[in-house]
Coordinates of C-alpha atoms in Angstrom, one line a residue:
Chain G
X11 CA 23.1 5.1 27.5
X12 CA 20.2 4.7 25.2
X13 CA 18.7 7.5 24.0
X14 CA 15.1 6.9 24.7
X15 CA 14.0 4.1 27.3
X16 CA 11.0 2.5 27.6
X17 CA 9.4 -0.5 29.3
X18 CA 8.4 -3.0 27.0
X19 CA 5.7 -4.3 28.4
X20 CA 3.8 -6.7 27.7
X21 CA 0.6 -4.9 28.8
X22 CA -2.6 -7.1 28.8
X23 CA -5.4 -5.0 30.3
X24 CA -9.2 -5.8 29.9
X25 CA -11.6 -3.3 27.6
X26 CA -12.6 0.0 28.9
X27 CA -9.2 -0.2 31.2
X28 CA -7.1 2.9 31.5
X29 CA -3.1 2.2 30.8
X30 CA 0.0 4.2 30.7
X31 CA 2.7 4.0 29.6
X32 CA 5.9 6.2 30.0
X33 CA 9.4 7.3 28.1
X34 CA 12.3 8.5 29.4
X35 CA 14.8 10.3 27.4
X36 CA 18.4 11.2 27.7
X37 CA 19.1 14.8 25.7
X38 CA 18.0 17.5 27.2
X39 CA 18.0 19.7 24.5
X40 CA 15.8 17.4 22.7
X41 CA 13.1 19.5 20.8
X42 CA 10.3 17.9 19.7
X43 CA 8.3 14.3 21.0
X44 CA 5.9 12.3 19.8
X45 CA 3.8 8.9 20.4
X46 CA 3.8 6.3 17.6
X47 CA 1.6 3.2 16.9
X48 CA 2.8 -0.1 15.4
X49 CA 0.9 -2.9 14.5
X50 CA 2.9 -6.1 13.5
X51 CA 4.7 -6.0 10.2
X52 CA 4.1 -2.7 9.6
X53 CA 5.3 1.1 9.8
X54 CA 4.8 3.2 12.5
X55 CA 2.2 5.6 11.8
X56 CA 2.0 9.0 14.3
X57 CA -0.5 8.2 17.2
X58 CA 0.1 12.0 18.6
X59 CA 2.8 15.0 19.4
X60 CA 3.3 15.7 22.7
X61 CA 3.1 19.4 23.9
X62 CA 4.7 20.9 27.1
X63 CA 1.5 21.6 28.0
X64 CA -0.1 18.2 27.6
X65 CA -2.2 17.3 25.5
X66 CA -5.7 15.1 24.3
X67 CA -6.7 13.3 21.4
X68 CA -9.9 11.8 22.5
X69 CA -9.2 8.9 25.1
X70 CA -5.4 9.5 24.4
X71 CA -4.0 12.1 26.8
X72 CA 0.0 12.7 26.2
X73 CA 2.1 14.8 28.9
X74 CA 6.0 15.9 28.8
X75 CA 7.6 16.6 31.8
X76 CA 11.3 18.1 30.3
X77 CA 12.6 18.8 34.4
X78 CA 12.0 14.5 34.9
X79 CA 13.2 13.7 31.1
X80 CA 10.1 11.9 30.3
X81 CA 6.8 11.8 28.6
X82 CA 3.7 9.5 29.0
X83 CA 0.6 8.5 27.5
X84 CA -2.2 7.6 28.9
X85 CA -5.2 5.6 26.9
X86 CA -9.1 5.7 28.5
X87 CA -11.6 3.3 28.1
X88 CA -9.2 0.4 26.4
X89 CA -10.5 -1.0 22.9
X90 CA -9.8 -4.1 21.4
X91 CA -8.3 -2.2 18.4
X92 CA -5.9 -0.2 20.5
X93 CA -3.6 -3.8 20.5
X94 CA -0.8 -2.6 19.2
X95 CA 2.9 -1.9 20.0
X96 CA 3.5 2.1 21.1
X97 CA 6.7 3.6 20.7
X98 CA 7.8 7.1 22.0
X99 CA 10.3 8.7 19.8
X100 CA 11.9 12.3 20.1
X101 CA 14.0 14.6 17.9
X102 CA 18.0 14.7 18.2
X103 CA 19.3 17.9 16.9
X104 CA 19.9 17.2 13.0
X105 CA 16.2 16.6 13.4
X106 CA 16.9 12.7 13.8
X107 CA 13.9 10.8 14.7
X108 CA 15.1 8.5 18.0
X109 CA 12.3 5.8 19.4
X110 CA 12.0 3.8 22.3
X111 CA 12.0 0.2 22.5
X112 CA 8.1 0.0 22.2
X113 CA 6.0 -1.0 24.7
X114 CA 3.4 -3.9 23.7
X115 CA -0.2 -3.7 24.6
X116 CA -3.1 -6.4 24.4
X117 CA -6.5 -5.3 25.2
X118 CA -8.6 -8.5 26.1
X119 CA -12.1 -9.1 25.8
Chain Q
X4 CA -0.5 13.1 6.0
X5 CA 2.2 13.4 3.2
X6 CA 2.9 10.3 1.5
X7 CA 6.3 8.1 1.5
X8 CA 6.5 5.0 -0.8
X9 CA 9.3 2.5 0.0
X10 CA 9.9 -0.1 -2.9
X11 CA 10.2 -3.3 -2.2
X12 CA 8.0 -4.5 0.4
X13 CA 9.3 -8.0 0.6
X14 CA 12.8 -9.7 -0.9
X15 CA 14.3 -12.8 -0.6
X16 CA 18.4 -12.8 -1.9
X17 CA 21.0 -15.4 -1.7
X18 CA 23.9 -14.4 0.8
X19 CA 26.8 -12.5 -0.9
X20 CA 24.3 -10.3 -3.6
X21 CA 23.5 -6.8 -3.1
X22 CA 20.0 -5.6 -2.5
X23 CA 18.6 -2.4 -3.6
X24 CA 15.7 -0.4 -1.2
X25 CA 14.1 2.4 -2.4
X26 CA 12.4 5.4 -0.5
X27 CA 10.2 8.1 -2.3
X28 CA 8.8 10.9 -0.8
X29 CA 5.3 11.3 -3.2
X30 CA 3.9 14.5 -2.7
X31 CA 6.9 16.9 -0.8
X32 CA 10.7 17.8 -1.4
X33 CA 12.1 15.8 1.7
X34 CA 15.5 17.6 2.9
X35 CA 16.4 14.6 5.0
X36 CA 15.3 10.9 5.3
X37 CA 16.2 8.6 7.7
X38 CA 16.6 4.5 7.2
X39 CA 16.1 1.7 10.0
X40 CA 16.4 -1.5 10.8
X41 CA 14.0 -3.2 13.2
X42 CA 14.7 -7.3 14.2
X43 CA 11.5 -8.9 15.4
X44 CA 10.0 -8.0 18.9
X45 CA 13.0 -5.2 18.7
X46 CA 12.7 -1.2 18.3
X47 CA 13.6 0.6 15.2
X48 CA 17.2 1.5 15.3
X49 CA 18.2 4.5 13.5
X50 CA 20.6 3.5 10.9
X51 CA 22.0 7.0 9.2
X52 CA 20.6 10.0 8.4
X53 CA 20.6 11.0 4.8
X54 CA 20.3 15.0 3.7
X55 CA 19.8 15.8 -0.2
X56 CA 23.0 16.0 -2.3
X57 CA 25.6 15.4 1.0
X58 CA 26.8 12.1 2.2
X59 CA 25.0 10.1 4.8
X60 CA 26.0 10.0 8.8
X61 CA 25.8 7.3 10.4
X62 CA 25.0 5.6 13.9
X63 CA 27.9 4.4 15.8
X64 CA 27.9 0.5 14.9
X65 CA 26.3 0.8 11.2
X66 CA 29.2 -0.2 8.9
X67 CA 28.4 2.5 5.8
X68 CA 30.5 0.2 3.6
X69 CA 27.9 -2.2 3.5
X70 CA 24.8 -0.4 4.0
X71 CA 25.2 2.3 0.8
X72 CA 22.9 5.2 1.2
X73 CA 22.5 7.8 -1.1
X74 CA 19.9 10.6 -1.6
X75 CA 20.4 11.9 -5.3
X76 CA 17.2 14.0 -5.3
X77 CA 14.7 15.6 -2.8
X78 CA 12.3 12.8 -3.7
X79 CA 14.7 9.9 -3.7
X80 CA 17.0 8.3 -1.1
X81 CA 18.3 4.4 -1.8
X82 CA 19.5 2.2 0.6
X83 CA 21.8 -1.0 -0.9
X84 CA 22.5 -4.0 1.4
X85 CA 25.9 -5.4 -0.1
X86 CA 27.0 -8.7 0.2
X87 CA 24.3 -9.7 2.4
X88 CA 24.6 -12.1 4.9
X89 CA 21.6 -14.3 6.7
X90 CA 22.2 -11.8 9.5
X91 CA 21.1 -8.8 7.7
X92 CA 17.6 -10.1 7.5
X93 CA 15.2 -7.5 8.6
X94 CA 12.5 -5.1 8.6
X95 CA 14.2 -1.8 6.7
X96 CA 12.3 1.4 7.3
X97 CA 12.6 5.0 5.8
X98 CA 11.2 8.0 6.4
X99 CA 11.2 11.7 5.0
X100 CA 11.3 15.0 6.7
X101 CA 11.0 18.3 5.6
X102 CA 11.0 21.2 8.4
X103 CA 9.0 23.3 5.9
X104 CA 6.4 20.7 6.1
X105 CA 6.4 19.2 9.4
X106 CA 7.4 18.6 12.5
X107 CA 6.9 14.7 12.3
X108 CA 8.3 12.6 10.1
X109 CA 6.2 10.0 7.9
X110 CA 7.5 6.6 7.2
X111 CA 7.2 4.2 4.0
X112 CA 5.6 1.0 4.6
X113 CA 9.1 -0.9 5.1
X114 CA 11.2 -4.1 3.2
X115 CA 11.5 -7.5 4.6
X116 CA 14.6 -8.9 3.9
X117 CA 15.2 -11.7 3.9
X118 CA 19.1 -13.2 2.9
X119 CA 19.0 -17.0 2.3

């Protein structure tokens, strides 16, 4: 079983369209998660952390739910620039960095 | 954020040579890095797991025979593609982590590899 699942999408949604997307993880003793942006060809950079107790980063709001073994992310108000490829990773315990497949998003004009 | 440099950004070999990537952690002592290997429209695959001065572990499939790590200093780790194949071709990633200085981890800009 993979360690981290996620749907990969494609997501086309118009601009100023809310979309969420959502991870599933395996290990439930996994410690720490996070939401990571990739555009194409190049690294992933950190979008956010995700807290137990949710949290919001401007039109990003990120939620972990450890009892269903999965975190979200939701982006208000799409923009153009938030095209990009969003991967959910989370922490094994020898502090390995595990990520989901990525889930692709297109925001159209 | 703390800065990773990866060295190259882009290689072309011939199959059977050995290629050499580099991963450099710029402005922190990073106790572990971590290489992967992502193939287009695909998610990063964690490769191994490299701490300072101890060998590497790594993931069930990755043959560590031909994918040579090794992370001489708290600033360095090396990854070396040997006898490459046309298979190998991908995007190779790093990235450093130091619990003393985060809880994320920060990733060099990655080497396209290409083995002709």
């Amino acid at each position: 079983r993979k360690e981290v699942e996620q749907d990969p999408g494609p997501f086309n949604v118009p601009e100023g369209a809310t979309v969420a997307f959502n991870c599933t993880y395996s290990n439930s003793a996994s410690q720490s998660f996070f939401w990571y942006r990739q555009d194409c060809r190049k690294e992933p950079k950190l979008l956010m952390s995700v807290y137990s107790s949710g949290n919001e980063d401007g039109r990003f709001t990120a939620q972990l739910n450890r009892a269903s073994q999965y975190i979200s992310l939701l982006i208000r108000d799409s923009k153009l620039s938030d095209s990009a490829t969003y991967l959910c990773a989370h922490t094994g315990t020898g502090n390995q960095f595990y990520f989901g497949t990525g889930t692709s998003l297109t925001v159209i004009p | 954020g703390a800065v990773v440099s990866q060295h190259p950004s882009r290689v072309i070999c011939k199959s059977g040579t050995s290629v050499k990537i580099e991963c450099r952690s710029l402005d922190f002592q990073a106790t572990t890095m971590f290489w992967y290997r992502q193939f287009p429209k695909q998610s990063l695959m964690l490769m191994a797991t490299s701490n300072e001065g101890s060998k590497a572990t790594y993931e069930q499939g990755v043959e560590k025979d031909k994918f040579l790590i090794n992370h001489a200093s708290l600033t360095l780790s090396t990854l070396t593609v040997t006898s490459a194949h046309p298979e190998d071709s991908s995007f190779y990633i790093c990235s450093a982590f130091s619990v003393g200085v985060s809880t994320e981890a920060f990733f060099g800009q990655g080497t396209r590899l290409t083995v002709v």
